[in-house]
Amino acid sequence: MYQDQIINKLVEEKIITISPDKPYTYASGMLSPIYTDLRLTVSYPDLRDWIATDLAALIKEKYPNVSVIGGVATAGIPHAAWVATKLSLPMIYVRPKPKDHGKGRQIEGRFTENDQIVLIDDLITTGGSVINAVKATENEGGNVIGVGSIFTYYLSDTKKNFADAGVDFSPLLTYPQLLQKEKEMNYISSDEYEALKTWHEDPWEWGKKFQ
């Protein structure tokens, strides 16, 4: 497994950055001391291969009967392709909504009702987009047995949303794992570690001091 190499590369190439004093603003309006731009991973052949290798191993462990790999548009598509290649499995991908032209497809690729599908996204914050992709796939007759991702912040909202949707979720890296590794590798100071840990425990409350 390449967990240490992956985390090293994510930090060294500033794919993951921290700024406890000047937080980032997420699309939800949440303020955060950490920003993760996993779309950049496609530019590093070694990193993307480590990720694909570990994701493939994780999926085979958690979902041994998987028969189709699905990518969640757009950032999940390349990683799904690499994992599908590693596992020698068919691949599909799921758009956020149906096309407004042509055949109006939301899902590209072929699958049957007997297939066991695992969807892949790069980053999962609250899970909303990937859960919508699961529902879209199931509405087309697909059987989604789980979701994989490179990274998740693993907030309380995330766990609740997946539980409420009845969707099984297996991330390669979680925020607590990342935080612990960054501390062990001396990438962050003790003060930064405490700020990042406090944010994770209650991100909305943490952000109030900057408002």
GROMACS .gro file of C-alpha atoms in nm:
model
  211
    1MET     CA    1   0.000   0.000   0.000
    2TYR     CA    2   0.119   0.350  -0.087
    3GLN     CA    3  -0.053   0.559   0.181
    4ASP     CA    4   0.261   0.736   0.305
    5GLN     CA    5   0.383   0.808  -0.049
    6ILE     CA    6   0.041   0.944  -0.148
    7ILE     CA    7   0.019   1.176   0.153
    8ASN     CA    8   0.379   1.292   0.100
    9LYS     CA    9   0.308   1.380  -0.262
   10LEU     CA   10  -0.023   1.552  -0.185
   11VAL     CA   11   0.151   1.778   0.065
   12GLU     CA   12   0.476   1.833  -0.125
   13GLU     CA   13   0.299   1.932  -0.448
   14LYS     CA   14   0.055   2.154  -0.256
   15ILE     CA   15  -0.244   1.950  -0.370
   16ILE     CA   16  -0.347   1.971  -0.005
   17THR     CA   17  -0.282   2.311   0.153
   18ILE     CA   18  -0.358   2.451   0.497
   19SER     CA   19  -0.427   2.805   0.611
   20PRO     CA   20  -0.560   2.817   0.969
   21ASP     CA   21  -0.538   3.198   0.991
   22LYS     CA   22  -0.697   3.274   0.652
   23PRO     CA   23  -0.947   2.994   0.594
   24TYR     CA   24  -1.083   2.880   0.261
   25THR     CA   25  -1.453   2.906   0.179
   26TYR     CA   26  -1.624   2.595   0.044
   27ALA     CA   27  -1.920   2.600  -0.196
   28SER     CA   28  -2.151   2.533   0.100
   29GLY     CA   29  -2.027   2.851   0.270
   30MET     CA   30  -1.832   2.651   0.525
   31LEU     CA   31  -1.497   2.802   0.626
   32SER     CA   32  -1.205   2.561   0.647
   33PRO     CA   33  -0.833   2.570   0.732
   34ILE     CA   34  -0.765   2.304   0.466
   35TYR     CA   35  -0.816   2.290   0.091
   36THR     CA   36  -0.786   1.975  -0.115
   37ASP     CA   37  -0.754   2.007  -0.493
   38LEU     CA   38  -0.742   1.644  -0.598
   39ARG     CA   39  -0.802   1.731  -0.963
   40LEU     CA   40  -0.430   1.807  -0.973
   41THR     CA   41  -0.346   1.440  -0.909
   42VAL     CA   42  -0.392   1.358  -1.278
   43SER     CA   43  -0.075   1.557  -1.358
   44TYR     CA   44   0.154   1.324  -1.160
   45PRO     CA   45   0.199   0.976  -1.312
   46ASP     CA   46   0.351   0.821  -1.001
   47LEU     CA   47   0.085   0.964  -0.771
   48ARG     CA   48  -0.210   0.865  -0.987
   49ASP     CA   49  -0.070   0.511  -1.020
   50TRP     CA   50  -0.028   0.479  -0.642
   51ILE     CA   51  -0.386   0.600  -0.597
   52ALA     CA   52  -0.523   0.362  -0.860
   53THR     CA   53  -0.331   0.067  -0.713
   54ASP     CA   54  -0.454   0.133  -0.359
   55LEU     CA   55  -0.811   0.209  -0.468
   56ALA     CA   56  -0.823  -0.111  -0.672
   57ALA     CA   57  -0.700  -0.313  -0.373
   58LEU     CA   58  -0.949  -0.141  -0.141
   59ILE     CA   59  -1.241  -0.207  -0.374
   60LYS     CA   60  -1.152  -0.574  -0.418
   61GLU     CA   61  -1.127  -0.609  -0.040
   62LYS     CA   62  -1.452  -0.429   0.041
   63TYR     CA   63  -1.654  -0.530  -0.265
   64PRO     CA   64  -1.513  -0.862  -0.395
   65ASN     CA   65  -1.808  -0.916  -0.630
   66VAL     CA   66  -1.774  -0.583  -0.810
   67SER     CA   67  -1.830  -0.622  -1.184
   68VAL     CA   68  -1.842  -0.258  -1.306
   69ILE     CA   69  -1.648   0.052  -1.199
   70GLY     CA   70  -1.825   0.386  -1.232
   71GLY     CA   71  -1.676   0.735  -1.234
   72VAL     CA   72  -1.863   1.037  -1.097
   73ALA     CA   73  -1.822   1.332  -1.334
   74THR     CA   74  -1.596   1.499  -1.369
   75ALA     CA   75  -1.309   1.443  -1.127
   76GLY     CA   76  -1.393   1.080  -1.056
   77ILE     CA   77  -1.379   0.974  -1.422
   78PRO     CA   78  -1.002   0.945  -1.476
   79HIS     CA   79  -0.948   0.761  -1.148
   80ALA     CA   80  -1.234   0.522  -1.228
   81ALA     CA   81  -1.070   0.453  -1.565
   82TRP     CA   82  -0.735   0.370  -1.405
   83VAL     CA   83  -0.898   0.149  -1.140
   84ALA     CA   84  -1.112  -0.029  -1.400
   85THR     CA   85  -0.793  -0.098  -1.597
   86LYS     CA   86  -0.617  -0.234  -1.287
   87LEU     CA   87  -0.911  -0.465  -1.219
   88SER     CA   88  -0.981  -0.551  -1.586
   89LEU     CA   89  -1.344  -0.445  -1.542
   90PRO     CA   90  -1.592  -0.251  -1.756
   91MET     CA   91  -1.642   0.116  -1.674
   92ILE     CA   92  -1.927   0.365  -1.684
   93TYR     CA   93  -1.952   0.728  -1.582
   94VAL     CA   94  -2.232   0.937  -1.438
   95ARG     CA   95  -2.307   1.300  -1.517
   96PRO     CA   96  -2.467   1.538  -1.263
   97LYS     CA   97  -2.772   1.556  -1.489
   98PRO     CA   98  -2.886   1.416  -1.826
   99LYS     CA   99  -2.749   1.570  -2.145
  100ASP     CA  100  -2.977   1.828  -2.305
  101HIS     CA  101  -2.904   1.697  -2.654
  102GLY     CA  102  -2.849   1.372  -2.841
  103LYS     CA  103  -2.998   1.078  -2.653
  104GLY     CA  104  -3.015   1.274  -2.329
  105ARG     CA  105  -2.806   1.023  -2.137
  106GLN     CA  106  -2.694   1.082  -1.781
  107ILE     CA  107  -2.493   0.760  -1.769
  108GLU     CA  108  -2.241   0.659  -2.034
  109GLY     CA  109  -2.134   0.299  -2.076
  110ARG     CA  110  -2.318  -0.030  -2.047
  111PHE     CA  111  -2.429  -0.233  -1.747
  112THR     CA  112  -2.708  -0.476  -1.661
  113GLU     CA  113  -2.930  -0.518  -1.358
  114ASN     CA  114  -2.714  -0.814  -1.257
  115ASP     CA  115  -2.396  -0.607  -1.238
  116GLN     CA  116  -2.255  -0.494  -0.905
  117ILE     CA  117  -2.134  -0.138  -0.948
  118VAL     CA  118  -1.887   0.061  -0.740
  119LEU     CA  119  -1.878   0.436  -0.805
  120ILE     CA  120  -1.561   0.639  -0.758
  121ASP     CA  121  -1.520   1.010  -0.684
  122ASP     CA  122  -1.203   1.197  -0.596
  123LEU     CA  123  -1.313   1.400  -0.293
  124ILE     CA  124  -1.618   1.359  -0.072
  125THR     CA  125  -1.712   1.641   0.160
  126THR     CA  126  -2.078   1.588   0.252
  127GLY     CA  127  -2.152   1.321  -0.009
  128GLY     CA  128  -2.433   1.500  -0.187
  129SER     CA  129  -2.307   1.473  -0.545
  130VAL     CA  130  -2.200   1.111  -0.527
  131ILE     CA  131  -2.523   1.007  -0.354
  132ASN     CA  132  -2.712   1.175  -0.640
  133ALA     CA  133  -2.499   0.971  -0.882
  134VAL     CA  134  -2.592   0.654  -0.695
  135LYS     CA  135  -2.962   0.742  -0.723
  136ALA     CA  136  -2.928   0.823  -1.093
  137THR     CA  137  -2.759   0.487  -1.156
  138GLU     CA  138  -3.023   0.300  -0.961
  139ASN     CA  139  -3.299   0.484  -1.145
  140GLU     CA  140  -3.152   0.340  -1.466
  141GLY     CA  141  -3.171  -0.012  -1.322
  142GLY     CA  142  -2.818  -0.032  -1.184
  143ASN     CA  143  -2.718  -0.197  -0.858
  144VAL     CA  144  -2.467   0.021  -0.675
  145ILE     CA  145  -2.303  -0.180  -0.397
  146GLY     CA  146  -2.067   0.091  -0.274
  147VAL     CA  147  -1.877   0.414  -0.323
  148GLY     CA  148  -1.502   0.464  -0.315
  149SER     CA  149  -1.304   0.787  -0.301
  150ILE     CA  150  -0.945   0.906  -0.276
  151PHE     CA  151  -1.018   1.128   0.022
  152THR     CA  152  -1.298   1.235   0.252
  153TYR     CA  153  -1.312   1.493   0.529
  154TYR     CA  154  -1.534   1.243   0.712
  155LEU     CA  155  -1.747   1.509   0.876
  156SER     CA  156  -2.046   1.408   1.087
  157ASP     CA  157  -2.273   1.529   0.805
  158THR     CA  158  -2.096   1.291   0.566
  159LYS     CA  159  -2.158   0.986   0.782
  160LYS     CA  160  -2.522   1.081   0.835
  161ASN     CA  161  -2.589   1.145   0.465
  162PHE     CA  162  -2.449   0.809   0.357
  163ALA     CA  163  -2.631   0.628   0.637
  164ASP     CA  164  -2.959   0.800   0.551
  165ALA     CA  165  -2.917   0.708   0.184
  166GLY     CA  166  -2.828   0.348   0.268
  167VAL     CA  167  -2.506   0.373   0.067
  168ASP     CA  168  -2.186   0.195   0.172
  169PHE     CA  169  -1.879   0.416   0.157
  170SER     CA  170  -1.508   0.321   0.156
  171PRO     CA  171  -1.254   0.607   0.129
  172LEU     CA  172  -0.886   0.548   0.065
  173LEU     CA  173  -0.780   0.833   0.297
  174THR     CA  174  -0.976   1.013   0.568
  175TYR     CA  175  -0.915   1.351   0.726
  176PRO     CA  176  -0.818   1.204   1.067
  177GLN     CA  177  -0.564   0.975   0.894
  178LEU     CA  178  -0.420   1.266   0.699
  179LEU     CA  179  -0.396   1.482   1.007
  180GLN     CA  180  -0.216   1.215   1.207
  181LYS     CA  181   0.029   1.145   0.923
  182GLU     CA  182   0.103   1.516   0.873
  183LYS     CA  183   0.178   1.547   1.244
  184GLU     CA  184   0.404   1.239   1.243
  185MET     CA  185   0.589   1.367   0.937
  186ASN     CA  186   0.630   1.716   1.089
  187TYR     CA  187   0.440   1.882   0.805
  188ILE     CA  188   0.232   2.076   1.058
  189SER     CA  189   0.306   2.237   1.393
  190SER     CA  190   0.129   2.149   1.717
  191ASP     CA  191  -0.078   2.468   1.692
  192GLU     CA  192  -0.179   2.389   1.335
  193TYR     CA  193  -0.267   2.034   1.436
  194GLU     CA  194  -0.496   2.160   1.712
  195ALA     CA  195  -0.664   2.411   1.477
  196LEU     CA  196  -0.723   2.145   1.214
  197LYS     CA  197  -0.853   1.898   1.474
  198THR     CA  198  -1.088   2.158   1.627
  199TRP     CA  199  -1.229   2.244   1.284
  200HIS     CA  200  -1.305   1.880   1.212
  201GLU     CA  201  -1.494   1.838   1.540
  202ASP     CA  202  -1.733   2.128   1.460
  203PRO     CA  203  -1.651   2.308   1.132
  204TRP     CA  204  -1.943   2.553   1.142
  205GLU     CA  205  -1.864   2.661   1.496
  206TRP     CA  206  -1.493   2.693   1.414
  207GLY     CA  207  -1.570   2.924   1.124
  208LYS     CA  208  -1.772   3.171   1.334
  209LYS     CA  209  -1.458   3.340   1.466
  210PHE     CA  210  -1.378   3.464   1.114
  211GLN     CA  211  -1.723   3.609   1.047
   0.00000   0.00000   0.00000
